[in-house]
Amino acid sequence: MIGVPLQIGDITLASNMMLAPMAGYCDLAWRITCRRYGGVGLACTDLLSPHGLLRGTQQSLDLARTDDEDQPVGMQLYGSDPAIMAEGAIWAADHGATIVDINMGCPVDKVVKKDGGSKLMCDLPRAVEIAKAVRKALPDSIPLTAKMRLGWDDRAAADGCAARLAVELVDAGCAAITVHGRTTEMRFKGECRLDAIAEVVEAVRTHTGNRIPVIGNGDVTSAEDAIEMIRRTGCAGVMIGRGSLGRPWIFRDCWALQTTGQIPPQPEPNEIAEMIRSFFEMMIRYRNERYAMHKLRTRISWLIKPMNTRAVSCRPLRDAIIHVKDAGQVFGALDEFRAGGLRLVSTSTSSAAP
Ligand SMILES: Cc1cc2nc3c(=O)[nH]c(=O)nc-3n(C[C@H](O)[C@H](O)[C@H](O)COP(=O)(O)O)c2cc1C
């Protein structure tokens, strides 16, 4: 499956790489930032409350916002009531979703206390009932997918919870399954279990032939990791979350390594500064200045990281962005950086250069 674009239902993606939903991180501005580098077959909204969508709360509408450049897009719903989830799916279909995804992996209290997210892995009949209701509500042209973990805990994982659920979800009409190789109890700790993802891949393949793709997810932070995930699990695609936060070009790299055997040159610091500017501008355009300032401050350390080399530290740019007061000053700091300022050049390294 290396270098083969994913097919989900009737939709052929441009690659087998996907941007993971990450609440608070994968807004429209970030999805477009990743897409502009290439290699993103599918990006997904953060988890959406069908109640919020149906009531039209501003927060839900902001999270569900998409546009023509943000295609194809998955909209991810969470909840435990089949009827409400079905209504939410219809809303998503009417508001630009290419694919609708059901969250069966979120470990956050607010979600599992209401029996949604990964709590659904403790109640497979309900999970399947939701998938059936959502599938029935959606037009045939919109594939349904589900994203899960290995199970609630080690016992459930050892008992093959994810493989069983995946097969039942396929029978209920899911056109692809994503598996994050951890249990709910692990949250984000411990190693992602590739062997357990492989078991889900095998179960779905045995059940359906190669008709339904399984997408592997967890701890992929480089193009080499993505290829290892595919080789070791047999998965048809790879989803990346945290590994993209400082390097939105990771999807391009993963796809290039699969299809050409080479990783393109990494972006220069000034190109990265340009990416930060356009990300920031989009956050202002799609939301507002306050939101953009807040999000940029929380993410600038990740974004700056690949700009540092052994000889040059871009920490002064990071410090400037954390301390400035308004958007104009952010643009000013980025301009100063592009003109050669706001960086520390290590004299010991430069004097050692030939
Ligand atoms: C801050 C954060 C928010 C997340 N939000 C969601 C979410 O809304 N829906 C979802 O299915 N998974 C969510 N996840 C899980 C990721 O999609 C992914 O499964 C997990 O981070 C493992 O992949 P990674 O190692 O590539 O990050 C979130 C993860 C993080 C770190």
XYZ file of C-alpha atoms and ligand atoms in Angstrom:
385
model
C 0.000 0.000 0.000
C 3.049 2.263 -0.154
C 2.426 5.125 -2.566
C -1.179 4.110 -3.306
C -3.830 6.827 -2.896
C -6.666 5.916 -0.572
C -10.096 5.041 -1.810
C -12.870 5.730 0.698
C -16.240 4.700 -0.699
C -16.457 6.337 -4.120
C -13.930 9.007 -3.202
C -10.349 8.688 -4.374
C -7.989 10.805 -2.313
C -4.849 12.436 -3.671
C -2.632 10.427 -1.307
C -2.806 7.973 1.563
C -1.904 10.616 4.170
C -4.403 12.272 6.463
C -4.344 15.135 8.952
C -5.771 13.918 12.271
C -8.512 15.781 14.084
C -7.029 17.564 17.113
C -9.436 19.630 19.189
C -8.132 23.165 19.466
C -5.532 22.720 16.714
C -6.996 21.640 13.396
C -9.137 24.621 12.544
C -9.718 25.704 8.947
C -6.577 27.878 8.957
C -4.366 24.949 9.990
C -5.988 22.498 7.596
C -5.355 24.875 4.703
C -1.791 25.517 5.899
C -1.082 21.756 5.719
C -2.913 21.342 2.413
C -0.882 24.091 0.715
C 2.298 22.045 1.087
C 0.651 19.072 -0.653
C 0.415 15.411 0.289
C -2.759 15.757 2.407
C -5.295 13.250 1.086
C -7.902 14.147 3.680
C -8.137 16.560 6.598
C -10.737 16.414 9.299
C -12.444 18.961 11.533
C -11.982 18.688 15.266
C -14.690 16.762 17.036
C -18.070 18.460 16.663
C -21.085 18.276 18.915
C -24.200 17.489 16.873
C -26.235 19.357 19.504
C -24.086 22.428 18.965
C -24.371 22.173 15.176
C -28.119 21.724 15.294
C -28.568 24.628 17.713
C -26.173 26.703 15.624
C -23.917 27.722 18.511
C -21.112 30.001 17.364
C -18.435 27.676 18.715
C -19.722 24.698 16.729
C -20.176 26.750 13.578
C -16.606 28.069 13.921
C -15.273 24.529 14.329
C -17.244 23.222 11.360
C -16.269 26.078 9.034
C -14.833 24.911 5.724
C -14.331 26.354 2.234
C -13.410 25.390 -1.333
C -9.702 25.089 -0.575
C -10.465 22.756 2.328
C -11.473 19.774 0.229
C -11.917 16.887 0.685
C -12.842 17.345 4.331
C -14.091 14.973 6.988
C -16.418 16.310 9.671
C -16.111 14.395 12.904
C -19.113 13.998 15.212
C -19.148 12.771 18.785
C -22.005 11.614 20.959
C -23.935 8.570 22.041
C -27.473 9.127 20.804
C -28.005 7.508 17.387
C -30.870 9.827 16.401
C -28.975 13.021 17.292
C -25.818 11.740 15.630
C -27.854 11.040 12.487
C -29.256 14.585 12.525
C -25.765 15.965 13.041
C -24.553 13.939 10.063
C -27.273 15.405 7.858
C -26.197 18.869 9.004
C -22.575 18.025 8.121
C -23.586 16.706 4.688
C -25.514 19.919 4.044
C -22.579 22.094 5.115
C -19.703 20.825 3.008
C -18.567 17.497 4.511
C -17.013 15.132 1.967
C -16.926 12.398 4.595
C -18.544 12.058 8.027
C -16.508 10.454 10.797
C -17.683 9.158 14.170
C -15.383 9.721 17.127
C -14.918 6.477 19.054
C -11.528 7.304 20.511
C -11.722 10.486 22.560
C -10.635 9.824 26.174
C -11.598 13.268 27.554
C -13.904 13.208 30.603
C -16.401 15.682 29.174
C -16.999 13.314 26.243
C -16.822 9.870 27.883
C -19.016 10.904 30.827
C -21.824 11.270 28.304
C -21.000 7.828 26.845
C -19.416 9.265 23.704
C -15.887 9.059 22.296
C -13.932 6.024 23.447
C -16.703 5.023 25.875
C -18.423 3.637 22.785
C -15.730 0.963 22.723
C -17.253 -0.325 25.979
C -20.671 -0.640 24.362
C -20.217 -2.119 20.900
C -23.958 -2.553 20.195
C -24.473 1.169 20.761
C -21.472 2.067 18.618
C -22.882 -0.071 15.818
C -26.380 1.347 16.279
C -24.963 4.867 15.882
C -23.066 3.890 12.746
C -26.205 2.328 11.246
C -28.335 5.375 12.059
C -25.766 7.787 10.640
C -25.247 5.669 7.520
C -28.980 5.532 6.917
C -29.305 9.307 7.279
C -26.441 10.229 4.962
C -26.718 10.469 1.188
C -25.001 7.536 -0.584
C -22.389 9.926 -1.989
C -20.990 10.688 1.493
C -18.888 7.921 3.028
C -19.067 7.226 6.744
C -15.881 6.457 8.684
C -15.008 5.851 12.335
C -11.904 6.592 14.382
C -11.161 4.421 17.391
C -8.514 3.287 19.848
C -7.530 -0.294 20.723
C -10.161 -0.514 23.459
C -10.683 0.984 26.890
C -7.859 -0.838 28.636
C -5.272 -3.577 28.130
C -7.805 -6.300 28.813
C -10.170 -5.038 26.133
C -7.257 -4.605 23.726
C -5.991 -8.137 24.372
C -9.523 -9.361 23.822
C -9.505 -7.892 20.287
C -12.045 -5.150 20.995
C -10.878 -2.888 18.144
C -10.812 -5.679 15.540
C -14.304 -6.824 16.545
C -15.716 -3.320 16.490
C -14.025 -2.508 13.174
C -15.588 -5.520 11.470
C -19.029 -4.734 12.886
C -18.724 -1.108 11.797
C -17.855 -2.182 8.276
C -21.013 -4.312 8.249
C -22.929 -1.266 9.508
C -21.731 0.709 6.485
C -18.400 2.330 7.430
C -16.158 2.850 4.404
C -12.889 3.237 6.356
C -11.669 2.755 9.900
C -8.892 4.687 11.617
C -7.125 3.100 14.582
C -4.945 4.965 17.048
C -2.660 2.282 18.497
C -3.308 3.028 22.159
C -6.014 2.187 24.675
C -8.133 4.866 26.327
C -6.316 4.292 29.602
C -2.999 4.983 27.877
C -4.301 8.340 26.644
C -1.137 9.599 24.916
C 1.430 7.764 27.039
C 3.365 4.608 26.235
C 4.222 3.377 22.787
C 1.756 3.237 19.947
C 1.172 -0.514 19.341
C 1.726 -1.256 15.695
C 1.133 -4.986 16.158
C -2.346 -4.244 17.507
C -3.131 -1.982 14.537
C -1.968 -4.866 12.304
C -4.560 -7.123 13.947
C -7.333 -4.706 13.045
C -6.019 -4.443 9.477
C -5.986 -8.228 9.209
C -9.471 -8.643 10.679
C -10.974 -6.113 8.254
C -9.079 -7.602 5.317
C -10.232 -11.122 6.160
C -13.786 -9.866 6.432
C -13.948 -7.652 3.349
C -10.990 -8.391 1.085
C -9.199 -5.145 0.313
C -12.419 -3.195 -0.050
C -12.318 -1.219 3.205
C -9.127 0.645 4.125
C -7.794 0.747 7.668
C -5.804 3.852 8.505
C -3.049 3.636 11.094
C -2.440 6.418 13.582
C -0.059 7.188 16.409
C 3.382 8.723 16.922
C 4.259 9.269 13.260
C 6.671 12.211 13.219
C 8.609 11.624 10.013
C 8.224 10.234 6.510
C 10.234 7.187 7.579
C 7.802 6.592 10.457
C 4.877 6.679 8.032
C 6.480 4.039 5.823
C 7.258 1.914 8.875
C 3.624 2.196 9.988
C 2.462 0.951 6.585
C 5.056 -1.851 6.405
C 4.510 -3.131 9.928
C 0.721 -2.915 10.061
C -0.330 -3.338 6.416
C -2.551 -0.273 6.820
C -3.758 1.487 3.669
C -3.177 4.999 4.967
C -1.561 6.951 7.769
C -3.053 9.708 9.878
C -0.763 12.247 11.553
C -1.688 14.579 14.394
C 0.971 15.980 16.702
C 3.778 15.331 14.239
C 2.290 17.954 11.943
C 2.042 20.753 14.488
C 5.509 22.159 13.851
C 5.853 20.773 10.344
C 2.753 21.152 8.206
C 4.835 19.919 5.238
C 5.151 16.427 6.827
C 2.351 15.076 4.587
C 4.211 16.260 1.486
C 7.368 14.576 2.798
C 5.574 11.297 3.581
C 3.928 11.152 0.181
C 7.131 12.132 -1.644
C 9.169 9.453 0.124
C 6.567 6.854 -0.784
C 6.241 7.874 -4.415
C 9.745 9.105 -5.352
C 11.955 7.608 -2.653
C 13.125 11.104 -1.700
C 12.186 13.764 0.800
C 12.126 17.284 -0.697
C 14.459 19.938 0.765
C 13.119 21.298 4.038
C 11.692 24.844 3.968
C 14.132 27.673 4.701
C 13.533 29.847 7.797
C 12.147 32.713 5.700
C 9.686 30.348 3.997
C 8.573 29.149 7.415
C 8.119 32.762 8.514
C 5.914 33.248 5.436
C 3.886 30.161 6.382
C 3.423 31.550 9.908
C 2.242 34.844 8.445
C -0.335 33.201 6.187
C -1.539 30.886 8.989
C -1.950 33.929 11.240
C -3.743 35.914 8.513
C -6.150 33.045 7.918
C -6.925 32.766 11.628
C -7.808 36.469 11.637
C -9.895 36.118 8.488
C -11.793 33.004 9.585
C -12.130 33.984 13.249
C -10.732 37.221 14.655
C -7.569 38.932 15.862
C -7.981 37.876 19.485
C -8.299 34.214 18.539
C -5.354 34.451 16.135
C -3.108 36.092 18.756
C -3.995 33.478 21.357
C -3.489 30.496 19.042
C -0.248 31.819 17.597
C 1.194 32.342 21.082
C 0.337 28.790 22.127
C 1.873 27.321 18.963
C 4.813 29.528 18.146
C 7.388 27.312 19.900
C 6.470 24.357 17.666
C 6.409 26.512 14.558
C 9.794 28.040 15.314
C 11.517 24.735 16.079
C 12.398 23.715 12.507
C 13.769 27.225 11.887
C 16.597 26.657 14.348
C 19.889 25.279 13.136
C 23.113 24.614 14.994
C 24.335 28.042 13.925
C 21.136 30.087 14.193
C 18.538 30.287 16.962
C 15.191 31.853 16.143
C 14.216 32.217 19.770
C 14.155 36.039 19.563
C 11.344 35.744 16.979
C 9.452 33.406 19.304
C 9.939 35.790 22.253
C 8.814 38.750 20.171
C 5.630 36.987 19.067
C 4.812 35.905 22.594
C 5.142 39.467 23.900
C 3.626 41.614 21.162
C 0.213 43.148 21.758
C -1.565 43.148 18.426
C -1.607 41.727 14.908
C 0.308 44.672 13.459
C 3.206 43.908 15.796
C 3.133 40.210 14.818
C 3.462 41.204 11.161
C 6.205 43.652 12.167
C 8.166 40.914 13.955
C 7.832 38.587 10.951
C 9.000 41.379 8.611
C 11.991 42.072 10.851
C 12.858 38.378 10.818
C 12.631 38.205 7.042
C 14.971 41.181 6.853
C 17.553 39.231 8.857
C 16.703 40.300 12.415
C 15.273 38.519 15.476
C 17.719 35.616 15.334
C 20.855 34.734 17.235
C 23.848 33.651 15.215
C 26.328 31.522 17.112
C 29.740 33.105 16.564
C 31.638 29.961 17.593
C 29.981 27.956 14.819
C 30.258 30.727 12.232
C 33.936 31.377 12.961
C 34.587 27.639 12.691
C 33.052 27.612 9.216
C 35.542 27.560 6.315
C -4.708 18.061 21.561
C -5.319 16.875 20.900
C -6.646 16.923 20.509
C -7.229 15.806 19.902
N -8.523 15.884 19.470
C -9.070 14.844 18.794
C -10.372 14.943 18.222
O -11.037 15.971 18.277
N -10.854 13.829 17.597
C -10.139 12.665 17.490
O -10.624 11.696 16.917
N -8.900 12.567 17.999
C -8.351 13.632 18.616
N -7.075 13.538 19.073
C -6.293 12.322 18.818
C -5.514 12.449 17.500
O -6.387 12.553 16.403
C -4.588 11.243 17.295
O -5.374 10.090 17.306
C -3.535 11.110 18.395
O -2.972 12.368 18.697
C -2.429 10.152 17.980
O -1.841 10.555 16.779
P -0.453 11.403 16.720
O 0.553 10.633 17.530
O -0.129 11.465 15.263
O -0.728 12.735 17.318
C -6.480 14.627 19.693
C -5.142 14.600 20.096
C -4.557 15.691 20.678
C -3.106 15.640 21.068
